[in-house]
Amino acid sequence: PEVAGGIRRVLCLLEDPQGRAALRNIAAVACPDAAMVFLDRATAEADGLESCVAGAGRVDAALCLWAQEDSAFVLDTDMLLGLFRGLAKTGAPRRVLLAGAYGDGAAQARIESWIGLERSLALTWPGTGISTLAVAEDLARADDIWSRLWRELVSTAPGAARLDAAGRSTPRLTTLVEDQGTRTPLDLSGAMLVTGGTGKLGLNLAE
């Protein structure tokens, strides 16, 4: 299921000319009235990403694919902050997709850490579907990756997912049964300092 019918302007952070052309073609079929707005990395570095995103005006969806084509951006938190601050100045979009390519477990974990943004922003942008997508490097170079990314963007069930040789998977919470014979290393009778986790997760833990 898709929400493509309501998308009129899509902001895209992508340098690859072939990828840009592929996304334009996909959008032309899926959303004939939609306009694709691409930001150049050099311009964003010179003028500031936040300013460039805000200058692009109001959009219905945003695709952040710099970490998909260049793994160095997996560690670039300024990129994510600049994107969301810029979007906040023009109004929250309906959809945001953050995608990154990984070649090892460490890079995969860094991309999946973006799930925290996805969940925290849901409190301030309740009408925005935010998705985090970790893509195995071999699939990130596949010909059909652009159609896969578009489907993730317009899905009516946004959320975190991973694409690898086994297919598409989504994270799931499982219940850990504690061994009653094992004592917890935490002193639950004393004071506890919780750093980070200022969203729902931190609140639940504090409670």
Coordinates of N, CA, C and O in Angstrom, one line a residue, residues 42-133:
A42 N 27.8 20.1 -2.7 CA 28.7 21.2 -2.6 C 28.0 22.5 -2.1 O 28.6 23.2 -1.3
T43 N 26.8 22.7 -2.6 CA 26.1 23.9 -2.2 C 25.7 23.8 -0.7 O 25.8 24.8 0.0
A44 N 25.3 22.6 -0.3 CA 24.9 22.4 1.1 C 26.1 22.6 2.0 O 26.0 23.1 3.1
E45 N 27.3 22.1 1.6 CA 28.5 22.3 2.4 C 28.9 23.8 2.5 O 29.4 24.3 3.5
A46 N 28.7 24.5 1.4 CA 29.0 25.9 1.4 C 28.1 26.8 2.1 O 28.5 27.7 2.9
D47 N 26.8 26.6 1.9 CA 25.7 27.4 2.5 C 25.1 26.9 3.8 O 24.4 27.6 4.5
G48 N 25.4 25.6 4.1 CA 24.8 25.0 5.3 C 23.5 24.2 4.8 O 22.7 24.7 4.1
L49 N 23.5 22.9 5.3 CA 22.4 22.1 4.8 C 21.0 22.6 5.3 O 20.0 22.6 4.6
E50 N 21.0 23.0 6.6 CA 19.7 23.5 7.1 C 19.2 24.7 6.3 O 18.0 24.7 6.0
S51 N 20.0 25.6 5.9 CA 19.6 26.7 5.1 C 19.1 26.3 3.7 O 18.1 26.8 3.2
C52 N 19.8 25.3 3.1 CA 19.4 24.8 1.8 C 18.1 24.1 1.8 O 17.3 24.2 0.9
V53 N 17.9 23.3 2.9 CA 16.7 22.5 3.0 C 15.5 23.5 3.2 O 14.4 23.4 2.5
A54 N 15.7 24.5 4.0 CA 14.6 25.5 4.3 C 14.4 26.3 3.0 O 13.2 26.6 2.7
G55 N 15.5 26.6 2.3 CA 15.3 27.4 1.0 C 14.6 26.6 -0.1 O 14.1 27.3 -1.0
A56 N 14.6 25.3 0.0 CA 13.9 24.5 -1.0 C 12.3 24.7 -0.8 O 11.6 24.3 -1.8
G57 N 11.9 25.2 0.3 CA 10.4 25.3 0.5 C 9.8 24.1 1.0 O 10.4 23.1 1.3
R58 N 8.5 24.2 1.2 CA 7.7 23.1 1.7 C 7.7 21.9 0.8 O 7.5 22.0 -0.4
V59 N 7.9 20.7 1.4 CA 7.9 19.5 0.6 C 6.9 18.5 1.3 O 6.7 18.6 2.5
D60 N 6.5 17.5 0.5 CA 5.6 16.5 1.1 C 6.4 15.3 1.6 O 6.0 14.5 2.4
A61 N 7.6 15.1 1.0 CA 8.5 14.0 1.4 C 9.9 14.3 1.2 O 10.3 15.2 0.4
A62 N 10.8 13.6 2.0 CA 12.2 13.9 1.9 C 12.9 12.6 1.9 O 12.7 11.6 2.7
L63 N 13.9 12.5 1.0 CA 14.7 11.3 0.8 C 16.2 11.7 1.1 O 16.8 12.5 0.4
C64 N 16.7 11.1 2.2 CA 18.1 11.4 2.6 C 19.0 10.2 2.2 O 19.0 9.2 2.9
L65 N 19.7 10.3 1.1 CA 20.4 9.2 0.5 C 21.9 9.4 0.4 O 22.6 8.6 -0.2
W66 N 22.5 10.4 1.0 CA 23.9 10.6 1.0 C 24.6 9.4 1.6 O 25.7 9.0 1.1
A67 N 24.1 8.9 2.7 CA 24.8 7.8 3.4 C 24.5 6.5 2.6 O 25.2 5.5 2.9
Q68 N 23.6 6.5 1.7 CA 23.4 5.4 0.8 C 24.5 5.3 -0.3 O 24.9 4.2 -0.6
E69 N 24.9 6.4 -0.8 CA 25.9 6.4 -1.8 C 27.4 6.6 -1.3 O 28.3 6.4 -2.0
D70 N 27.5 7.1 -0.1 CA 28.8 7.4 0.5 C 28.8 7.0 2.0 O 28.1 7.7 2.8
S71 N 29.4 5.9 2.4 CA 29.3 5.4 3.7 C 29.9 6.4 4.8 O 29.6 6.2 6.0
A72 N 30.7 7.4 4.4 CA 31.2 8.3 5.3 C 30.1 9.1 6.0 O 30.3 9.6 7.2
F73 N 29.0 9.3 5.3 CA 27.9 10.0 5.9 C 27.1 9.2 7.0 O 26.2 9.8 7.7
V74 N 27.4 7.9 7.1 CA 26.8 7.2 8.2 C 27.1 7.7 9.6 O 26.3 7.7 10.5
L75 N 28.3 8.3 9.7 CA 28.7 8.9 11.0 C 28.4 10.4 11.1 O 28.7 11.0 12.1
D76 N 27.8 11.0 10.1 CA 27.6 12.4 10.0 C 26.2 12.8 10.6 O 25.2 12.9 10.0
T77 N 26.3 13.1 11.9 CA 25.1 13.5 12.6 C 24.6 14.9 12.2 O 23.4 15.2 12.3
D78 N 25.6 15.7 11.8 CA 25.3 17.1 11.4 C 24.3 17.1 10.2 O 23.5 17.9 10.0
M79 N 24.5 16.0 9.3 CA 23.6 15.9 8.1 C 22.2 15.7 8.6 O 21.3 16.4 8.1
L80 N 22.0 14.8 9.5 CA 20.6 14.6 10.0 C 20.0 15.8 10.7 O 18.9 16.1 10.5
L81 N 20.8 16.4 11.5 CA 20.3 17.6 12.3 C 20.0 18.7 11.3 O 18.9 19.4 11.4
G82 N 20.9 19.0 10.3 CA 20.6 20.0 9.3 C 19.3 19.7 8.5 O 18.5 20.6 8.2
L83 N 19.1 18.4 8.2 CA 17.9 18.1 7.4 C 16.7 18.4 8.2 O 15.8 19.0 7.7
F84 N 16.6 17.9 9.4 CA 15.4 18.0 10.2 C 15.1 19.5 10.6 O 14.0 19.9 10.7
R85 N 16.2 20.2 10.9 CA 16.0 21.6 11.3 C 15.5 22.4 10.1 O 14.6 23.3 10.3
G86 N 16.0 22.1 8.9 CA 15.5 22.8 7.7 C 14.1 22.4 7.4 O 13.3 23.3 7.1
L87 N 13.7 21.2 7.6 CA 12.4 20.8 7.3 C 11.4 21.4 8.3 O 10.3 21.8 8.0
A88 N 11.9 21.5 9.5 CA 11.0 22.1 10.6 C 10.6 23.6 10.3 O 9.6 24.1 10.6
K89 N 11.5 24.3 9.6 CA 11.3 25.7 9.2 C 10.2 25.9 8.2 O 9.6 26.9 8.1
T90 N 10.0 24.8 7.4 CA 9.0 25.0 6.3 C 7.7 24.1 6.6 O 6.7 24.2 5.9
G91 N 7.8 23.3 7.6 CA 6.6 22.5 7.9 C 6.9 21.0 7.8 O 7.6 20.6 6.8
A92 N 6.5 20.2 8.7 CA 6.8 18.8 8.7 C 6.3 18.1 7.5 O 5.1 18.3 7.1
P93 N 7.1 17.3 6.7 CA 6.5 16.6 5.6 C 5.7 15.4 6.0 O 5.7 15.0 7.2
R94 N 5.1 14.8 5.0 CA 4.3 13.6 5.3 C 5.2 12.4 5.5 O 4.9 11.5 6.2
R95 N 6.3 12.3 4.7 CA 7.2 11.2 4.8 C 8.7 11.6 4.8 O 9.0 12.6 4.1
V96 N 9.5 10.9 5.5 CA 10.9 11.1 5.5 C 11.6 9.7 5.5 O 11.2 8.8 6.3
L97 N 12.5 9.5 4.6 CA 13.3 8.2 4.5 C 14.8 8.5 4.7 O 15.3 9.3 3.9
L98 N 15.4 7.9 5.7 CA 16.8 7.9 5.9 C 17.4 6.6 5.5 O 17.1 5.6 6.2
A99 N 18.2 6.6 4.5 CA 18.8 5.3 4.0 C 20.3 5.4 4.1 O 20.9 6.4 3.8
G100 N 20.9 4.3 4.4 CA 22.4 4.2 4.4 C 22.8 2.8 4.1 O 22.2 1.8 4.3
A101 N 24.0 2.7 3.4 CA 24.6 1.5 3.0 C 25.6 1.0 4.1 O 26.3 1.8 4.6
Y102 N 25.6 -0.3 4.4 CA 26.6 -0.8 5.3 C 27.3 -2.0 4.8 O 26.8 -2.8 3.9
G103 N 28.6 -2.1 5.2 CA 29.4 -3.2 4.7 C 29.8 -4.1 5.9 O 30.4 -5.2 5.7
D104 N 29.6 -3.7 7.1 CA 29.9 -4.5 8.3 C 28.9 -4.2 9.4 O 28.0 -3.4 9.3
G105 N 29.0 -5.0 10.5 CA 28.1 -4.9 11.6 C 28.1 -3.5 12.2 O 27.1 -3.0 12.7
A106 N 29.3 -2.9 12.3 CA 29.4 -1.6 13.0 C 28.7 -0.5 12.2 O 27.9 0.3 12.8
A107 N 28.8 -0.5 10.9 CA 28.1 0.5 10.1 C 26.6 0.2 10.1 O 25.8 1.2 10.2
Q108 N 26.2 -1.0 10.1 CA 24.8 -1.4 10.2 C 24.2 -0.9 11.5 O 23.1 -0.3 11.6
A109 N 24.9 -1.0 12.6 CA 24.5 -0.6 13.9 C 24.3 1.0 14.0 O 23.4 1.5 14.6
R110 N 25.3 1.7 13.3 CA 25.2 3.1 13.3 C 23.9 3.6 12.5 O 23.2 4.5 12.9
I111 N 23.6 2.9 11.4 CA 22.4 3.3 10.7 C 21.2 3.0 11.5 O 20.3 3.8 11.5
E112 N 21.2 1.9 12.1 CA 20.0 1.5 12.9 C 19.8 2.3 14.1 O 18.7 2.4 14.7
S113 N 20.9 3.0 14.5 CA 20.7 3.9 15.7 C 19.9 5.1 15.3 O 19.3 5.8 16.2
W114 N 19.7 5.4 14.0 CA 18.8 6.5 13.6 C 17.4 6.2 14.0 O 16.5 7.1 13.9
I115 N 17.1 5.0 14.4 CA 15.7 4.6 14.8 C 15.3 5.5 16.0 O 14.1 5.9 16.1
G116 N 16.3 5.9 16.8 CA 16.0 6.8 17.9 C 15.4 8.1 17.4 O 14.4 8.7 18.0
L117 N 15.9 8.7 16.3 CA 15.3 9.9 15.7 C 13.8 9.6 15.3 O 12.9 10.4 15.5
E118 N 13.7 8.5 14.6 CA 12.4 8.1 14.1 C 11.3 8.1 15.2 O 10.2 8.6 15.0
R119 N 11.7 7.5 16.3 CA 10.7 7.4 17.4 C 10.6 8.7 18.2 O 9.5 9.0 18.6
S120 N 11.6 9.4 18.4 CA 11.5 10.7 19.1 C 10.7 11.8 18.4 O 9.9 12.5 18.9
L121 N 11.0 11.8 17.0 CA 10.3 12.8 16.2 C 8.8 12.5 16.1 O 8.0 13.4 15.7
A122 N 8.4 11.3 16.3 CA 7.0 10.9 16.2 C 6.2 11.7 17.3 O 5.0 11.9 17.1
L123 N 6.9 12.1 18.3 CA 6.2 12.9 19.4 C 5.9 14.3 18.9 O 4.9 14.9 19.3
T124 N 6.8 14.9 18.2 CA 6.6 16.3 17.8 C 6.1 16.4 16.4 O 5.5 17.4 16.0
W125 N 6.3 15.4 15.6 CA 5.7 15.3 14.2 C 4.8 14.1 14.1 O 5.1 13.2 13.3
P126 N 3.7 14.1 14.7 CA 2.8 12.9 14.7 C 2.2 12.6 13.4 O 1.9 11.4 13.1
G127 N 2.2 13.6 12.5 CA 1.7 13.3 11.1 C 2.7 12.9 10.1 O 2.3 12.8 8.9
T128 N 3.9 12.7 10.5 CA 5.0 12.4 9.6 C 5.4 10.9 9.8 O 5.7 10.5 10.9
G129 N 5.5 10.2 8.7 CA 6.0 8.8 8.7 C 7.5 8.8 8.5 O 7.9 9.2 7.4
I130 N 8.3 8.5 9.4 CA 9.7 8.5 9.3 C 10.3 7.1 9.3 O 9.9 6.2 10.1
S131 N 11.1 6.8 8.3 CA 11.6 5.4 8.1 C 13.1 5.4 8.0 O 13.7 6.3 7.5
T132 N 13.7 4.4 8.7 CA 15.2 4.2 8.6 C 15.4 2.9 7.9 O 14.9 1.9 8.2
L133 N 16.3 3.0 6.9 CA 16.6 1.8 6.0 C 18.1 1.5 6.0 O 18.8 2.4 5.5

